[in-house]
């Protein structure tokens, strides 16, 4: 149990004995999502490209990256990886990220977490280095802010996978009480924002963490219970669920443990065997949220690639004309950027140009790269001829 929580094992509250929970099969649903993406790639003639930057050789990260690569190759998404050694400095990592930001052929960039101990204190700074238009993990403050405001943006993969599972199986969310155990920036917080959208799932969301008092008294009220605490079998007693056996339980945890025979197996934050007879739906581990995370990540990569191809023909033609007199592949001075943007987009006002020049990351000499300018203006890099 979390510290301060009264363990459900000590509760005498009765609960209903359901026949058994139906499985929210993430493997099957993710397969359907990948099929949809493959069809979209072919229909729009896209060439999506996912680029992963990893530091060190964390065993779990190696497995996760391999899963992404296999799924990407399966549907026609190009996959590349920059493998940096454990002793990589912050400056070297920054250079690798900037190289990906400037590549017109790369549509999505992921910095694989966790970072090595030596870089972990810089995690937020590192994630902020990824260009928002390529931040398919939705870690950049600009994208996370748009998510919080309910504006169009990339969706974080695991929360998107959870929402897709609920939708696929017709789980009612409107007005329902959803309890999320765990407040991480990767799962708990963004999932709560997505489920609480009034023009979307419209659930009533409650966040819990290790400081929550009487945790299981709160989880007993949940119509939908998401456990993303990173604690092996945190939820292990049916008394932690609502007593009528109708709770929907989503297990986001993943832990490699040894069973009684000493064999290594994968389990979650929920003791599925103990809770299965006492809830309506349950995600398995493995085969539940994990496959959905990979599929929904690739969905964001395809979305990013589609944004690039959807840039208007007039803009592309204007860029070509400008490129005749200006070398767009070289760093541009601020006055050159202002002149170029006025030629390409006469509708850009002075205020917008001032904002562009103020917000784009400049080089040490104040110059800028064309890909950064185009990404700011149109949400995707527009390749220079």
Short mmCIF file of C-alpha atoms in Angstrom, two decimals:
data_model
loop_
_atom_site.label_atom_id
_atom_site.label_comp_id
_atom_site.label_asym_id
_atom_site.label_seq_id
_atom_site.Cartn_x
_atom_site.Cartn_y
_atom_site.Cartn_z
CA UNK A 1 0.00 0.00 0.00
CA UNK A 2 0.98 3.64 -0.41
CA UNK A 3 2.14 5.27 2.83
CA UNK A 4 -0.87 6.75 4.66
CA UNK A 5 -3.38 4.53 2.87
CA UNK A 6 -5.51 2.14 4.85
CA UNK A 7 -4.96 -1.21 3.19
CA UNK A 8 -8.01 -2.79 1.63
CA UNK A 9 -7.02 -6.12 3.12
CA UNK A 10 -8.04 -4.78 6.52
CA UNK A 11 -11.50 -3.76 5.31
CA UNK A 12 -14.55 -5.88 6.14
CA UNK A 13 -16.69 -4.22 3.49
CA UNK A 14 -18.45 -6.88 1.33
CA UNK A 15 -18.14 -6.97 -2.44
CA UNK A 16 -20.02 -8.68 -5.25
CA UNK A 17 -18.68 -11.86 -6.81
CA UNK A 18 -18.74 -11.32 -10.56
CA UNK A 19 -18.37 -14.25 -12.94
CA UNK A 20 -15.14 -12.72 -14.23
CA UNK A 21 -13.89 -9.58 -15.90
CA UNK A 22 -13.91 -9.19 -19.65
CA UNK A 23 -10.44 -8.51 -21.04
CA UNK A 24 -9.61 -5.16 -22.62
CA UNK A 25 -7.41 -6.74 -25.27
CA UNK A 26 -4.78 -4.16 -26.15
CA UNK A 27 -2.99 -6.52 -28.50
CA UNK A 28 -6.06 -6.97 -30.69
CA UNK A 29 -7.09 -3.31 -30.67
CA UNK A 30 -3.54 -2.11 -31.37
CA UNK A 31 -3.46 -4.43 -34.37
CA UNK A 32 -6.54 -2.68 -35.74
CA UNK A 33 -4.95 0.73 -35.12
CA UNK A 34 -1.79 -0.30 -36.96
CA UNK A 35 -3.88 -1.56 -39.89
CA UNK A 36 -5.60 1.84 -40.07
CA UNK A 37 -2.25 3.61 -40.03
CA UNK A 38 -0.84 1.41 -42.77
CA UNK A 39 -3.85 2.22 -44.93
CA UNK A 40 -3.52 5.95 -44.23
CA UNK A 41 0.17 5.95 -45.11
CA UNK A 42 -0.60 4.33 -48.44
CA UNK A 43 -3.63 6.52 -49.17
CA UNK A 44 -1.75 9.79 -48.48
CA UNK A 45 1.55 8.58 -49.96
CA UNK A 46 3.32 9.44 -46.72
CA UNK A 47 6.88 8.57 -45.71
CA UNK A 48 6.74 8.91 -41.91
CA UNK A 49 10.04 8.75 -40.07
CA UNK A 50 10.47 8.10 -36.34
CA UNK A 51 13.87 8.88 -34.82
CA UNK A 52 14.79 7.58 -31.36
CA UNK A 53 17.70 9.00 -29.36
CA UNK A 54 18.91 6.71 -26.59
CA UNK A 55 21.73 7.10 -24.09
CA UNK A 56 23.30 4.01 -22.54
CA UNK A 57 21.94 0.48 -22.72
CA UNK A 58 19.20 0.24 -20.08
CA UNK A 59 17.75 -3.29 -20.60
CA UNK A 60 14.10 -2.23 -20.39
CA UNK A 61 14.71 0.64 -22.81
CA UNK A 62 16.33 -1.74 -25.28
CA UNK A 63 13.16 -3.86 -25.25
CA UNK A 64 10.85 -0.85 -25.63
CA UNK A 65 12.85 0.56 -28.54
CA UNK A 66 12.82 -2.81 -30.30
CA UNK A 67 9.02 -2.97 -29.95
CA UNK A 68 8.70 0.46 -31.52
CA UNK A 69 11.03 -0.47 -34.36
CA UNK A 70 9.20 -3.70 -35.18
CA UNK A 71 5.79 -2.02 -35.15
CA UNK A 72 7.07 0.89 -37.25
CA UNK A 73 8.57 -1.38 -39.89
CA UNK A 74 5.37 -3.42 -39.97
CA UNK A 75 3.27 -0.48 -41.19
CA UNK A 76 5.78 1.38 -43.35
CA UNK A 77 7.15 3.94 -40.90
CA UNK A 78 10.88 4.52 -41.32
CA UNK A 79 12.75 3.99 -38.06
CA UNK A 80 16.18 5.29 -37.12
CA UNK A 81 18.07 5.39 -33.85
CA UNK A 82 20.94 7.43 -32.49
CA UNK A 83 22.67 5.32 -29.83
CA UNK A 84 24.84 7.41 -27.53
CA UNK A 85 27.26 5.94 -24.98
CA UNK A 86 26.59 6.01 -21.24
CA UNK A 87 29.18 8.76 -20.68
CA UNK A 88 27.49 11.16 -23.13
CA UNK A 89 27.53 14.80 -21.96
CA UNK A 90 24.58 17.17 -21.99
CA UNK A 91 26.19 19.10 -24.83
CA UNK A 92 26.59 15.96 -26.95
CA UNK A 93 22.98 14.97 -26.31
CA UNK A 94 21.84 18.47 -27.24
CA UNK A 95 23.77 18.26 -30.52
CA UNK A 96 22.10 14.92 -31.37
CA UNK A 97 18.64 16.36 -30.70
CA UNK A 98 19.32 19.49 -32.73
CA UNK A 99 20.48 17.38 -35.64
CA UNK A 100 17.15 15.55 -35.60
CA UNK A 101 15.24 18.83 -35.27
CA UNK A 102 16.89 20.15 -38.43
CA UNK A 103 16.37 17.07 -40.56
CA UNK A 104 13.44 17.60 -42.92
CA UNK A 105 13.05 13.83 -43.36
CA UNK A 106 12.41 13.17 -39.66
CA UNK A 107 8.85 13.71 -38.45
CA UNK A 108 8.94 12.43 -34.88
CA UNK A 109 11.72 12.46 -32.28
CA UNK A 110 11.80 10.51 -29.03
CA UNK A 111 14.42 10.79 -26.32
CA UNK A 112 14.21 7.39 -24.67
CA UNK A 113 13.74 7.52 -20.91
CA UNK A 114 15.09 6.97 -18.34
CA UNK A 115 18.27 8.91 -18.95
CA UNK A 116 21.47 7.70 -17.25
CA UNK A 117 22.01 8.92 -13.70
CA UNK A 118 24.49 11.57 -14.83
CA UNK A 119 21.91 13.23 -17.09
CA UNK A 120 18.73 12.58 -15.10
CA UNK A 121 18.81 15.96 -13.39
CA UNK A 122 18.63 17.56 -16.84
CA UNK A 123 15.64 15.51 -18.03
CA UNK A 124 13.22 18.45 -18.34
CA UNK A 125 15.83 20.53 -20.16
CA UNK A 126 16.53 17.65 -22.53
CA UNK A 127 12.87 17.05 -23.36
CA UNK A 128 12.39 20.76 -24.01
CA UNK A 129 15.10 20.59 -26.68
CA UNK A 130 12.89 18.53 -29.01
CA UNK A 131 11.14 20.74 -31.57
CA UNK A 132 7.41 20.91 -30.67
CA UNK A 133 6.43 19.96 -34.23
CA UNK A 134 8.38 16.69 -33.81
CA UNK A 135 7.57 16.07 -30.15
CA UNK A 136 5.35 13.04 -30.72
CA UNK A 137 5.59 12.12 -27.02
CA UNK A 138 3.87 15.43 -26.09
CA UNK A 139 6.53 16.24 -23.50
CA UNK A 140 7.32 19.79 -24.64
CA UNK A 141 5.59 22.50 -22.56
CA UNK A 142 4.08 24.00 -25.72
CA UNK A 143 2.37 20.72 -26.62
CA UNK A 144 1.42 19.82 -23.06
CA UNK A 145 -0.06 23.29 -22.66
CA UNK A 146 -2.17 22.84 -25.78
CA UNK A 147 -3.31 19.48 -24.42
CA UNK A 148 -4.36 21.14 -21.15
CA UNK A 149 -6.32 23.78 -23.07
CA UNK A 150 -8.03 21.16 -25.21
CA UNK A 151 -6.43 22.46 -28.40
CA UNK A 152 -5.23 20.21 -31.26
CA UNK A 153 -1.81 18.74 -30.55
CA UNK A 154 0.06 15.46 -30.36
CA UNK A 155 -1.40 13.04 -27.83
CA UNK A 156 0.85 11.29 -25.29
CA UNK A 157 0.99 7.66 -26.32
CA UNK A 158 0.00 5.76 -23.17
CA UNK A 159 -2.94 8.02 -22.23
CA UNK A 160 -4.13 7.96 -25.84
CA UNK A 161 -3.94 4.17 -25.77
CA UNK A 162 -6.03 3.98 -22.60
CA UNK A 163 -8.70 6.28 -24.04
CA UNK A 164 -8.77 4.31 -27.30
CA UNK A 165 -9.26 1.05 -25.39
CA UNK A 166 -12.18 2.48 -23.43
CA UNK A 167 -13.77 3.79 -26.61
CA UNK A 168 -13.28 0.53 -28.50
CA UNK A 169 -15.05 -1.51 -25.84
CA UNK A 170 -17.84 1.01 -25.41
CA UNK A 171 -17.00 1.87 -21.80
CA UNK A 172 -19.17 4.84 -20.80
CA UNK A 173 -17.10 7.74 -19.45
CA UNK A 174 -19.45 10.72 -19.47
CA UNK A 175 -20.14 11.73 -15.88
CA UNK A 176 -18.46 8.61 -14.56
CA UNK A 177 -15.99 8.75 -11.69
CA UNK A 178 -12.48 7.97 -12.84
CA UNK A 179 -9.76 7.52 -10.22
CA UNK A 180 -6.15 7.66 -11.40
CA UNK A 181 -3.53 6.33 -9.00
CA UNK A 182 -0.29 8.03 -10.03
CA UNK A 183 0.37 11.62 -11.14
CA UNK A 184 3.31 11.27 -13.52
CA UNK A 185 3.79 13.68 -16.41
CA UNK A 186 3.92 10.70 -18.76
CA UNK A 187 0.65 8.96 -17.81
CA UNK A 188 -1.37 10.22 -14.85
CA UNK A 189 -1.58 13.96 -15.50
CA UNK A 190 -2.17 13.88 -19.28
CA UNK A 191 -4.63 11.00 -18.99
CA UNK A 192 -6.64 12.96 -16.44
CA UNK A 193 -6.73 15.97 -18.77
CA UNK A 194 -7.89 13.84 -21.68
CA UNK A 195 -10.59 12.00 -19.74
CA UNK A 196 -11.91 15.21 -18.18
CA UNK A 197 -12.53 17.05 -21.47
CA UNK A 198 -16.15 18.18 -21.44
CA UNK A 199 -16.42 17.93 -25.22
CA UNK A 200 -14.87 14.46 -25.11
CA UNK A 201 -14.92 11.68 -22.51
CA UNK A 202 -16.28 14.13 -19.88
CA UNK A 203 -15.36 11.94 -16.90
CA UNK A 204 -15.12 13.19 -13.32
CA UNK A 205 -11.45 12.66 -12.53
CA UNK A 206 -9.78 12.19 -9.14
CA UNK A 207 -5.99 12.01 -8.83
CA UNK A 208 -4.31 9.98 -6.08
CA UNK A 209 -0.69 9.45 -5.13
CA UNK A 210 1.46 8.18 -2.27
CA UNK A 211 0.28 11.05 -0.06
CA UNK A 212 -3.43 10.31 -0.50
CA UNK A 213 -5.11 9.44 2.77
CA UNK A 214 -7.42 6.41 2.86
CA UNK A 215 -6.57 5.61 -0.76
CA UNK A 216 -8.75 2.55 -1.09
CA UNK A 217 -11.80 4.32 0.24
CA UNK A 218 -11.45 6.49 -2.86
CA UNK A 219 -10.75 3.64 -5.28
CA UNK A 220 -13.93 1.89 -4.08
CA UNK A 221 -15.91 4.76 -5.58
CA UNK A 222 -14.34 4.45 -9.03
CA UNK A 223 -16.31 3.45 -12.10
CA UNK A 224 -12.99 3.49 -13.95
CA UNK A 225 -9.81 2.83 -11.98
CA UNK A 226 -6.43 3.49 -13.61
CA UNK A 227 -3.41 2.23 -11.68
CA UNK A 228 -0.19 3.87 -12.87
CA UNK A 229 1.80 4.03 -9.65
CA UNK A 230 4.84 1.95 -10.55
CA UNK A 231 4.25 -0.37 -7.56
CA UNK A 232 4.09 -4.10 -8.22
CA UNK A 233 0.66 -5.46 -7.23
CA UNK A 234 -0.29 -2.28 -5.38
CA UNK A 235 -3.91 -3.24 -6.00
CA UNK A 236 -4.22 -6.80 -4.77
CA UNK A 237 -7.45 -7.02 -2.75
CA UNK A 238 -11.00 -6.97 -4.19
CA UNK A 239 -12.08 -4.78 -1.28
CA UNK A 240 -10.26 -1.91 -3.02
CA UNK A 241 -12.91 -2.02 -5.78
CA UNK A 242 -16.51 -0.88 -5.83
CA UNK A 243 -18.65 -3.61 -4.21
CA UNK A 244 -20.99 -4.30 -7.14
CA UNK A 245 -18.27 -5.81 -9.34
CA UNK A 246 -18.74 -3.21 -12.11
CA UNK A 247 -15.41 -1.39 -11.94
CA UNK A 248 -13.28 -1.05 -15.07
CA UNK A 249 -9.63 -1.54 -14.09
CA UNK A 250 -6.77 -0.26 -16.26
CA UNK A 251 -3.31 -1.52 -15.28
CA UNK A 252 -0.52 0.68 -16.65
CA UNK A 253 2.25 -0.87 -14.57
CA UNK A 254 4.88 -3.23 -15.91
CA UNK A 255 7.30 -5.15 -13.71
CA UNK A 256 9.59 -8.08 -14.43
CA UNK A 257 9.48 -10.45 -11.44
CA UNK A 258 10.16 -14.08 -10.65
CA UNK A 259 7.32 -16.51 -10.06
CA UNK A 260 7.31 -19.40 -7.57
CA UNK A 261 9.30 -21.55 -10.00
CA UNK A 262 11.95 -18.85 -10.36
CA UNK A 263 10.89 -18.01 -13.90
CA UNK A 264 10.99 -14.37 -15.00
CA UNK A 265 7.50 -13.07 -15.84
CA UNK A 266 5.87 -9.69 -16.49
CA UNK A 267 3.17 -8.40 -14.15
CA UNK A 268 1.55 -5.05 -13.42
CA UNK A 269 0.45 -2.77 -10.60
CA UNK A 270 -2.70 -4.90 -10.28
CA UNK A 271 -2.91 -8.50 -9.08
CA UNK A 272 -5.06 -9.67 -11.98
CA UNK A 273 -5.75 -13.14 -10.57
CA UNK A 274 -7.09 -11.71 -7.32
CA UNK A 275 -9.22 -8.98 -8.91
CA UNK A 276 -10.49 -10.60 -12.11
CA UNK A 277 -13.63 -12.12 -10.51
CA UNK A 278 -14.59 -8.80 -8.96
CA UNK A 279 -14.59 -6.26 -11.82
CA UNK A 280 -16.31 -5.73 -15.16
CA UNK A 281 -13.28 -5.09 -17.38
CA UNK A 282 -9.56 -5.57 -16.79
CA UNK A 283 -6.46 -4.96 -18.91
CA UNK A 284 -3.96 -7.84 -18.96
CA UNK A 285 -0.24 -7.41 -18.39
CA UNK A 286 1.33 -8.00 -20.83
CA UNK A 287 -1.03 -7.44 -23.76
CA UNK A 288 -3.08 -4.53 -22.47
CA UNK A 289 -1.86 -0.96 -22.33
CA UNK A 290 1.63 -1.75 -23.67
CA UNK A 291 0.71 -2.56 -27.28
CA UNK A 292 -1.68 0.39 -27.34
CA UNK A 293 1.15 2.73 -26.31
CA UNK A 294 3.27 1.68 -29.28
CA UNK A 295 0.36 1.92 -31.75
CA UNK A 296 -0.72 5.35 -30.53
CA UNK A 297 2.86 6.62 -30.64
CA UNK A 298 3.10 5.66 -34.31
CA UNK A 299 -0.26 7.34 -34.85
CA UNK A 300 1.32 10.63 -33.75
CA UNK A 301 4.28 10.08 -36.10
CA UNK A 302 1.90 9.57 -39.02
CA UNK A 303 0.00 12.69 -37.95
CA UNK A 304 3.25 14.67 -37.97
CA UNK A 305 4.13 13.40 -41.45
CA UNK A 306 0.67 14.27 -42.70
CA UNK A 307 1.03 17.83 -41.40
CA UNK A 308 4.10 18.31 -43.54
CA UNK A 309 2.43 17.08 -46.72
CA UNK A 310 -0.63 19.21 -46.00
CA UNK A 311 1.33 22.47 -46.14
CA UNK A 312 -0.36 24.44 -48.91
CA UNK A 313 0.97 24.25 -52.46
CA UNK A 314 1.15 28.05 -52.53
CA UNK A 315 3.54 28.07 -49.57
CA UNK A 316 5.73 25.39 -51.14
CA UNK A 317 5.84 27.29 -54.41
CA UNK A 318 6.69 30.54 -52.62
CA UNK A 319 9.52 28.80 -50.77
CA UNK A 320 10.91 27.56 -54.08
CA UNK A 321 10.87 31.07 -55.51
CA UNK A 322 12.62 32.51 -52.47
CA UNK A 323 15.22 29.74 -52.58
CA UNK A 324 16.31 30.93 -56.03
CA UNK A 325 17.88 34.05 -54.50
CA UNK A 326 18.42 32.93 -50.90
CA UNK A 327 20.36 29.91 -49.68
CA UNK A 328 17.81 28.52 -47.25
CA UNK A 329 20.02 25.63 -46.21
CA UNK A 330 22.46 28.04 -44.58
CA UNK A 331 21.91 29.91 -41.30
CA UNK A 332 19.76 33.03 -41.82
CA UNK A 333 20.14 36.40 -40.13
CA UNK A 334 17.02 37.81 -38.42
CA UNK A 335 16.58 40.51 -41.08
CA UNK A 336 16.72 37.80 -43.76
CA UNK A 337 14.07 35.79 -41.95
CA UNK A 338 11.80 38.84 -41.74
CA UNK A 339 12.23 39.58 -45.46
CA UNK A 340 11.67 35.96 -46.50
CA UNK A 341 8.52 35.53 -44.43
CA UNK A 342 7.07 38.77 -45.78
CA UNK A 343 7.57 37.46 -49.32
CA UNK A 344 6.17 33.99 -48.62
CA UNK A 345 3.30 35.07 -46.38
CA UNK A 346 2.30 38.71 -46.95
CA UNK A 347 -0.45 38.21 -44.37
CA UNK A 348 2.12 37.88 -41.59
CA UNK A 349 1.93 41.08 -39.56
CA UNK A 350 4.78 42.81 -37.78
CA UNK A 351 3.61 41.46 -34.41
CA UNK A 352 3.69 37.88 -35.70
CA UNK A 353 7.14 38.39 -37.18
CA UNK A 354 8.39 39.87 -33.92
CA UNK A 355 7.01 36.83 -32.05
CA UNK A 356 8.64 34.48 -34.56
CA UNK A 357 12.04 36.10 -34.12
CA UNK A 358 11.69 36.16 -30.34
CA UNK A 359 10.60 32.54 -29.90
CA UNK A 360 12.73 30.61 -32.36
CA UNK A 361 15.93 29.22 -30.91
CA UNK A 362 18.79 31.17 -32.46
CA UNK A 363 22.40 30.10 -32.83
CA UNK A 364 25.07 31.81 -30.77
CA UNK A 365 25.55 34.44 -33.47
CA UNK A 366 21.81 35.16 -33.61
CA UNK A 367 21.25 33.32 -36.91
CA UNK A 368 18.44 30.82 -37.45
CA UNK A 369 17.83 27.72 -39.52
CA UNK A 370 15.05 27.61 -42.10
CA UNK A 371 13.54 24.40 -40.68
CA UNK A 372 13.07 26.13 -37.31
CA UNK A 373 11.37 29.10 -38.97
CA UNK A 374 9.05 26.92 -41.06
CA UNK A 375 8.15 24.74 -38.09
CA UNK A 376 7.17 27.80 -36.08
CA UNK A 377 5.05 29.20 -38.92
CA UNK A 378 3.31 26.06 -40.24
CA UNK A 379 3.74 23.42 -37.55
CA UNK A 380 6.09 21.33 -39.69
CA UNK A 381 9.43 21.83 -41.44
CA UNK A 382 9.03 22.86 -45.10
CA UNK A 383 11.99 21.41 -47.01
CA UNK A 384 14.18 23.94 -48.78
CA UNK A 385 14.82 23.10 -52.45
#
